[in-house]
Structure formats: structure tokens, C-alpha cells
Amino acid sequence: MTLKEQYIAFETILIKEILRFARIWVQTIVPPVITMSLYFVIFGNLIGSQIGDMDGFRYIDYIVPGLIMMAVINNSYANVVSSFYGCKFHHHIEEMLVSPLPNYLIILGFVTGGIARGLSVGLAVTLVSMLFTDLQVTNLAVVITIVVLTSAVFALAGLINGVYAKSFDDISIVPTFVLTPLTYLGGVFYTISMLPDFWQGVSRLNPILYMVNAFRYGFLGVSDIGLGPSYAIIGIFIVGLYGYAMYLLNTGYGIRR
Amino acid sequence: MAYALTVENLRKVYANGFEALKGVSLSVEEGDFYALLGSNGAGKSTTIGIISSLVTKTAGSVKVFGHDIDQDFAAAKRLIGLVPQEFNFNVFEPVEEILVNQAGYFGIPRRTGFERAEQYLKQLGLWDKRRCQARELSGGMKRRLMIARALVHRPRLLILDEPTAGVDIEIRRSMWTYLHELNAAGTTIILTTHYLEEAENLCRNIAIIDKGCVVEQASMKHLLTKLDCEIFVLDLREPLKSLPPTLPDCLQQIDETTLEAVISRDDSINFLFKALSEHGIEVLSMRNKTNRLEQLFINMTRRNAAA
């Protein structure tokens, strides 16, 4: 395929993916916004006022970046895993497989679709958060790069889950038993400096900690982790997950008989 | 001679050890209308799956208009349009969008995709349904949608895996006419079907696959000459109590108004009518008991089973 044809093919997958979640916005955009609004009300306003400051900020101001990132992570992952598994389940992945689309474009199309949903939900949650707090931005470039790259990491992970999934149960196991615990323990609600040394060390094994903290740095200018290690971890995950996704598609695992 | 498809020693062993193809070799000439016949599980869909990249092969080679699917897969895929056996589109997508997206996967711009979608949806009688979700279509419409989708990138080789399964006779015949026109316009067509009448009417060449092997590959005309005999059903005007013993042995009475005649390929049928007339038995109508190709197919697959 020529470069122009490849661009058209990529654009086609992206439009298809965006239309897919936009058509069912009541299922894809609204629920995470409502959930996060409840977090803002309960943890931010009601309980947060009792907690006091965290790292020199009001508790609600401190948790907002983490909650936005949580919504982005969950939705980037959920979009790709459900869309890709749906394509397999209903066999319309075959529409792509019989075409000259190279595998890297299939990955790029689905992942960009996942990023689009992650950012849409993230933006909606950000707008709602402004009802509860005066959101400040210290470094817009960090905010944008971290949110896009993190979204890409989880979109790739969702794609790999979708390739392996053999039933609808398989697409909810990772979000429930891996993603949610890692997100909750990834410094969304607290600074790890509150933890004993041992648990601080354990927390540093959690990649989400790096993403949440770098994102928070972009807003508040404070972080438990340096920006360099955060970008490095995200970069390593993107390269590793992309390589593995390519390997799976090249071998035809789960998609070709 | 130019070939649209060349398949050599194709083998497929599934992960569970089942050997679906045991060295299938086929050649389909450019411009041909080719039938691939076989009973359920014979290996037709696996062969088609490998040609169209949905199934990975264990061994062998496939060339589409000279392009090897391993070495030049993009060029080979551009030339193939596939209408699979099972519905494989997103049932929640509007009909027109399914076609435009498929065009997009082949690198065709959206504007051109919309133009082609209009052309093929109109030709296949689906234009009025273009804004409907695919799940709202009837079974026959869904089949026609898959044909339109397979044509949107204008392939030179169209592969149809049981395209008329479950379609009523009127729509089936209109699909036959459409496929005839496509073939006449230069598209090579490979068809698998369980309606052997369909294969006999449409196809010029034929391969019969049984248990993962090609048991016959020849022109339809040549193949039908291999039939040893044909069975005809004769409907009588007046009820007949019993068959006069002086009538030819090839006749058998089924009921009071029906006879069956087994006629050898080399025999004339005139003697039969002469004998019936002499006994005052009037024949109202006559038809083949089974489709000729069906009879041949049964003979060949039985022979293969016995071997």
C-alpha cells in the first residue's frame, strides 16, 4: 500500500472506532463521568474536608489529576478490549484481515481509537471537576504528553487482552483484578511519602504510580516521582506492548484459524 | 494460459491434529466461473480461508494472478473479493458504512467509497436500506450486502462460499443473473454451493473436494459425460394398476400414476415412449429424478468413501 492508502486505511479504522463509542455515548462517556463526579463529591468534598491538606494542596485539588487519569486509563483500555473482542466475536475482524492492511495499521487504528475515547472521557471528567475545584495547570506540555502516552499504553494492553480473550468474561478479568487495584494503589488518593519505606518500595513497582504522578506534576507541580523515570517507564511499556501486539497479530494468534 | 488462481499441494492440519486438507491442488483460469463442490467438512471453506488469508496454511502455495500470498500478500489481497459463508459484518453498522469502511481498508478514499457503495447497493437492490443497521436486513439482503462489500474494491477474483444458502428462489435467481453479468464483464468467479443445480447452471469448470482431497477437476461438460445413466420420473395421465411385463426392464412402477425409467447414457429414450404408446399408456410429463451433477457428485464421493 502507498503511504496515502495507508493513511486512508488508518483514518477509516479511527473514524469507525470513534463512531462506535460516540453512537453509544450513554454507555461509554456518561458512566465514568458520573462515577468520577461521585468521587469528587464524596472523597473530595465530604471526606476530603476532614482529611486536610495533602502535599500542600487541598485534598480535592490533590486527587483531581489522579481521578482524571484513572478515567483515562480505564476507558482507553475498555474501549480497545471491547471493540477488538467484539470484532473477533462477530467475525468482522475478517473485513480487515482480507484487506491489504498491514498489521501495524490495525494496531495503530484501534489504539488511536482507544486514545480518542480515553481523552474524550478525560476531558468530560476535567470539565466536571471544575465544578468542584479551581484546576490549575503548571505545565501543559507535560499534561498533554503524559495523558496521551498513558492512554496509548492502556489501549495497547487492551488490544492484547482482546487478542487473547475467548469469551466476554475474559475481557473483564484484567480490568477488575489487575487494573483497578493497581490504579487505586497508584497514588491517586495519597502521596506515597505517607507510606512506610517498604511499601513505598513496593509502590514503585506499580507503573501507574509513575503515570499518575507525572500527570499530577503537570497540574500541581508536585510529584512523588521524577518526570524522567515516568517518561522512561511509559516509553518502555509502549515499546514492549506494541512489540508484543505486533508479534501476536503476525502469528495470527486468536484471529486467524 | 493465464491463471487467476493456482493452488499447489495445500495442506492444513489444525491444532487439534485434524488434517483438513491433504495436498489440494487447483488451477482456475482467468475469466472462469468455477465450482468448488464438496460435502460439509470436505475442506472447501478451509481452502477458501487460506486463499483469502483467514486461515494459516500448514504447507503448499497459493498464487493469485501470479502473486504469491506469502511473498506479495498485499497485491494478492487486492485482487480477491470474498463472500464468506457466515455473516461477518458489524450488525450495528449502517449498510452504506460497511461498504465505505471496507473500501477504506483497501486505501480507497471515502468519497470514492461512497460512490462505489451507491453503485453496488443499487445494483443489488439495497440502496433503500443504506441507512439501516445491517441487523435489520433479511437473510437474503444480508447475503447481497456481503456480495456488495466484496465488490467495493473491484476485485478480479470473486470467491463466494455458499452465497445463496437460505435465500428464496426468486432472489437466488436474481443473484445468478448478477453473477453471470459480473463474470461476463471479466471477473473470475469461484463458487461453492450445496445447490448443485446452481453449479451446473453457472459454472464452466468444477472441482470436487472430499475429505481434504480433490477427487475430480474438469470442465462441467466433460464431467457430466461421465454419468453412466440418468433416472427419469414419468407422470401418467391415467392410473395404471400394474406394469405390463412386456414393457422394457428399465421401467419401474412407483405408484398408480408414476413410473421411473433408468436410461443408460448411450441409449435413446425413443424406444421407451414407443413401448408405452403401444400399451396405450400416456405420459403427461417427464423430469430428471435428481440433478445430473448431484448424481455424479454422489457417485464420486461414494467411490472415494469406499476407497
mmCIF file of C-alpha atoms in Angstrom, chain A residues 33-197:
data_model
loop_
_atom_site.group_PDB
_atom_site.id
_atom_site.type_symbol
_atom_site.label_atom_id
_atom_site.label_comp_id
_atom_site.label_asym_id
_atom_site.label_seq_id
_atom_site.Cartn_x
_atom_site.Cartn_y
_atom_site.Cartn_z
ATOM 1 C CA VAL A 33 -18.254 10.977 34.315
ATOM 2 C CA ILE A 34 -20.948 10.130 36.870
ATOM 3 C CA THR A 35 -18.591 7.807 38.786
ATOM 4 C CA MET A 36 -15.880 10.447 38.931
ATOM 5 C CA SER A 37 -18.406 13.100 39.991
ATOM 6 C CA LEU A 38 -19.276 10.857 42.940
ATOM 7 C CA TYR A 39 -15.587 10.608 43.806
ATOM 8 C CA PHE A 40 -15.345 14.398 43.711
ATOM 9 C CA VAL A 41 -18.373 14.778 45.993
ATOM 10 C CA ILE A 42 -17.580 12.006 48.473
ATOM 11 C CA PHE A 43 -13.781 11.862 48.622
ATOM 12 C CA GLY A 44 -13.149 15.447 47.651
ATOM 13 C CA ASN A 45 -15.823 17.481 49.378
ATOM 14 C CA LEU A 46 -17.377 15.371 52.145
ATOM 15 C CA ILE A 47 -14.452 13.236 53.377
ATOM 16 C CA GLY A 48 -11.701 15.416 51.889
ATOM 17 C CA SER A 49 -12.631 18.405 54.044
ATOM 18 C CA GLN A 50 -11.922 16.216 57.100
ATOM 19 C CA ILE A 51 -8.570 15.000 55.752
ATOM 20 C CA GLY A 52 -6.934 18.384 55.388
ATOM 21 C CA ASP A 53 -4.042 19.179 53.048
ATOM 22 C CA MET A 54 -2.041 16.659 51.025
ATOM 23 C CA ASP A 55 1.421 17.671 49.823
ATOM 24 C CA GLY A 56 0.448 21.283 50.467
ATOM 25 C CA PHE A 57 -2.809 21.191 48.485
ATOM 26 C CA ARG A 58 -6.469 20.841 49.454
ATOM 27 C CA TYR A 59 -7.366 17.150 49.255
ATOM 28 C CA ILE A 60 -9.804 17.617 46.371
ATOM 29 C CA ASP A 61 -7.213 19.591 44.408
ATOM 30 C CA TYR A 62 -4.708 16.814 45.053
ATOM 31 C CA ILE A 63 -6.895 13.915 43.874
ATOM 32 C CA VAL A 64 -8.430 15.535 40.775
ATOM 33 C CA PRO A 65 -5.477 14.808 38.414
ATOM 34 C CA GLY A 66 -5.358 11.192 39.611
ATOM 35 C CA LEU A 67 -9.084 10.739 39.112
ATOM 36 C CA ILE A 68 -8.899 12.176 35.604
ATOM 37 C CA MET A 69 -6.027 9.801 34.846
ATOM 38 C CA MET A 70 -7.994 6.877 36.330
ATOM 39 C CA ALA A 71 -10.873 7.612 33.960
ATOM 40 C CA VAL A 72 -8.486 7.887 31.000
ATOM 41 C CA ILE A 73 -6.747 4.589 31.851
ATOM 42 C CA ASN A 74 -9.972 2.630 32.349
ATOM 43 C CA ASN A 75 -11.647 3.951 29.234
ATOM 44 C CA SER A 76 -8.667 3.611 26.909
ATOM 45 C CA TYR A 77 -8.354 0.002 27.977
ATOM 46 C CA ALA A 78 -12.081 -0.757 27.936
ATOM 47 C CA ASN A 79 -12.593 0.758 24.501
ATOM 48 C CA VAL A 80 -9.970 -1.307 22.737
ATOM 49 C CA VAL A 81 -10.559 -4.590 24.558
ATOM 50 C CA SER A 82 -14.302 -4.499 23.957
ATOM 51 C CA SER A 83 -14.039 -3.259 20.394
ATOM 52 C CA PHE A 84 -11.365 -5.737 19.347
ATOM 53 C CA TYR A 85 -13.034 -8.676 21.065
ATOM 54 C CA GLY A 86 -16.370 -7.609 19.553
ATOM 55 C CA CYS A 87 -14.725 -7.675 16.109
ATOM 56 C CA LYS A 88 -13.492 -11.191 16.784
ATOM 57 C CA PHE A 89 -16.745 -12.401 18.300
ATOM 58 C CA HIS A 90 -18.874 -11.143 15.399
ATOM 59 C CA HIS A 91 -16.126 -12.096 12.907
ATOM 60 C CA HIS A 92 -15.945 -8.646 11.329
ATOM 61 C CA ILE A 93 -12.232 -8.552 12.102
ATOM 62 C CA GLU A 94 -12.199 -10.589 8.870
ATOM 63 C CA GLU A 95 -13.067 -7.406 6.962
ATOM 64 C CA MET A 96 -9.599 -6.158 7.872
ATOM 65 C CA LEU A 97 -7.835 -9.487 7.529
ATOM 66 C CA VAL A 98 -8.887 -9.976 3.909
ATOM 67 C CA SER A 99 -7.691 -6.475 3.018
ATOM 68 C CA PRO A 100 -4.062 -5.484 2.380
ATOM 69 C CA LEU A 101 -3.946 -3.607 5.716
ATOM 70 C CA PRO A 102 -0.578 -4.191 7.385
ATOM 71 C CA ASN A 103 -0.821 -5.331 10.995
ATOM 72 C CA TYR A 104 0.814 -2.212 12.373
ATOM 73 C CA LEU A 105 -2.055 -0.138 10.944
ATOM 74 C CA ILE A 106 -4.625 -2.369 12.616
ATOM 75 C CA ILE A 107 -2.841 -1.775 15.938
ATOM 76 C CA LEU A 108 -2.456 1.944 15.303
ATOM 77 C CA GLY A 109 -6.125 2.323 14.322
ATOM 78 C CA PHE A 110 -7.511 0.526 17.369
ATOM 79 C CA VAL A 111 -5.051 2.180 19.759
ATOM 80 C CA THR A 112 -5.798 5.660 18.439
ATOM 81 C CA GLY A 113 -9.497 4.877 18.813
ATOM 82 C CA GLY A 114 -8.822 3.920 22.443
ATOM 83 C CA ILE A 115 -6.874 7.130 22.990
ATOM 84 C CA ALA A 116 -9.755 9.101 21.472
ATOM 85 C CA ARG A 117 -12.200 7.606 23.951
ATOM 86 C CA GLY A 118 -9.777 7.947 26.881
ATOM 87 C CA LEU A 119 -9.236 11.623 26.086
ATOM 88 C CA SER A 120 -12.949 12.279 25.490
ATOM 89 C CA VAL A 121 -13.821 10.855 28.889
ATOM 90 C CA GLY A 122 -10.800 12.588 30.451
ATOM 91 C CA LEU A 123 -11.927 15.920 29.040
ATOM 92 C CA ALA A 124 -15.501 15.397 30.253
ATOM 93 C CA VAL A 125 -14.252 14.487 33.751
ATOM 94 C CA THR A 126 -11.953 17.528 33.733
ATOM 95 C CA LEU A 127 -14.869 19.801 32.886
ATOM 96 C CA VAL A 128 -16.972 18.298 35.694
ATOM 97 C CA SER A 129 -14.057 18.616 38.140
ATOM 98 C CA MET A 130 -14.052 22.349 37.522
ATOM 99 C CA LEU A 131 -17.383 22.490 39.356
ATOM 100 C CA PHE A 132 -15.566 21.304 42.482
ATOM 101 C CA THR A 133 -12.128 22.876 42.235
ATOM 102 C CA ASP A 134 -10.166 25.655 40.531
ATOM 103 C CA LEU A 135 -7.994 23.498 38.340
ATOM 104 C CA GLN A 136 -4.542 24.951 37.747
ATOM 105 C CA VAL A 137 -2.092 23.831 35.090
ATOM 106 C CA THR A 138 1.631 24.150 35.832
ATOM 107 C CA ASN A 139 2.963 22.529 32.662
ATOM 108 C CA LEU A 140 0.511 21.959 29.824
ATOM 109 C CA ALA A 141 3.037 20.052 27.696
ATOM 110 C CA VAL A 142 3.529 17.507 30.479
ATOM 111 C CA VAL A 143 -0.223 17.178 30.981
ATOM 112 C CA ILE A 144 -0.836 16.519 27.287
ATOM 113 C CA THR A 145 2.109 14.204 26.601
ATOM 114 C CA ILE A 146 1.583 12.132 29.750
ATOM 115 C CA VAL A 147 -2.147 11.690 29.225
ATOM 116 C CA VAL A 148 -1.741 10.736 25.550
ATOM 117 C CA LEU A 149 1.143 8.342 26.162
ATOM 118 C CA THR A 150 -0.524 6.724 29.185
ATOM 119 C CA SER A 151 -3.691 6.304 27.193
ATOM 120 C CA ALA A 152 -1.634 4.618 24.457
ATOM 121 C CA VAL A 153 -0.110 2.188 26.991
ATOM 122 C CA PHE A 154 -3.520 1.023 28.190
ATOM 123 C CA ALA A 155 -5.038 0.969 24.737
ATOM 124 C CA LEU A 156 -2.221 -1.375 23.685
ATOM 125 C CA ALA A 157 -2.767 -3.509 26.778
ATOM 126 C CA GLY A 158 -6.489 -3.647 25.959
ATOM 127 C CA LEU A 159 -5.697 -4.781 22.429
ATOM 128 C CA ILE A 160 -3.522 -7.634 23.701
ATOM 129 C CA ASN A 161 -6.288 -8.635 26.119
ATOM 130 C CA GLY A 162 -8.723 -8.558 23.197
ATOM 131 C CA VAL A 163 -6.474 -10.826 21.132
ATOM 132 C CA TYR A 164 -6.274 -13.386 23.930
ATOM 133 C CA ALA A 165 -9.922 -13.164 25.025
ATOM 134 C CA LYS A 166 -12.080 -16.147 24.180
ATOM 135 C CA SER A 167 -15.218 -15.013 25.991
ATOM 136 C CA PHE A 168 -16.768 -11.817 27.345
ATOM 137 C CA ASP A 169 -15.604 -12.892 30.831
ATOM 138 C CA ASP A 170 -12.025 -12.691 29.628
ATOM 139 C CA ILE A 171 -12.330 -9.018 28.788
ATOM 140 C CA SER A 172 -13.408 -8.055 32.314
ATOM 141 C CA ILE A 173 -10.878 -10.110 34.306
ATOM 142 C CA VAL A 174 -7.884 -7.818 33.770
ATOM 143 C CA PRO A 175 -9.751 -4.537 34.433
ATOM 144 C CA THR A 176 -11.327 -5.960 37.588
ATOM 145 C CA PHE A 177 -8.448 -7.875 39.117
ATOM 146 C CA VAL A 178 -5.394 -6.041 37.802
ATOM 147 C CA LEU A 179 -6.175 -2.564 36.543
ATOM 148 C CA THR A 180 -8.460 -1.358 39.328
ATOM 149 C CA PRO A 181 -6.184 -2.447 42.227
ATOM 150 C CA LEU A 182 -3.109 -1.010 40.504
ATOM 151 C CA THR A 183 -4.901 2.276 39.863
ATOM 152 C CA TYR A 184 -6.201 2.593 43.428
ATOM 153 C CA LEU A 185 -2.705 1.802 44.756
ATOM 154 C CA GLY A 186 -1.056 4.025 42.167
ATOM 155 C CA GLY A 187 -1.097 7.213 44.199
ATOM 156 C CA VAL A 188 -4.442 8.552 43.016
ATOM 157 C CA PHE A 189 -5.678 9.234 46.543
ATOM 158 C CA TYR A 190 -2.454 9.688 48.502
ATOM 159 C CA THR A 191 1.200 10.547 48.307
ATOM 160 C CA ILE A 192 3.460 7.539 48.810
ATOM 161 C CA SER A 193 5.572 9.586 51.215
ATOM 162 C CA MET A 194 2.839 8.730 53.753
ATOM 163 C CA LEU A 195 3.736 5.049 53.461
ATOM 164 C CA PRO A 196 6.451 3.132 55.349
ATOM 165 C CA ASP A 197 9.682 2.670 53.362
#
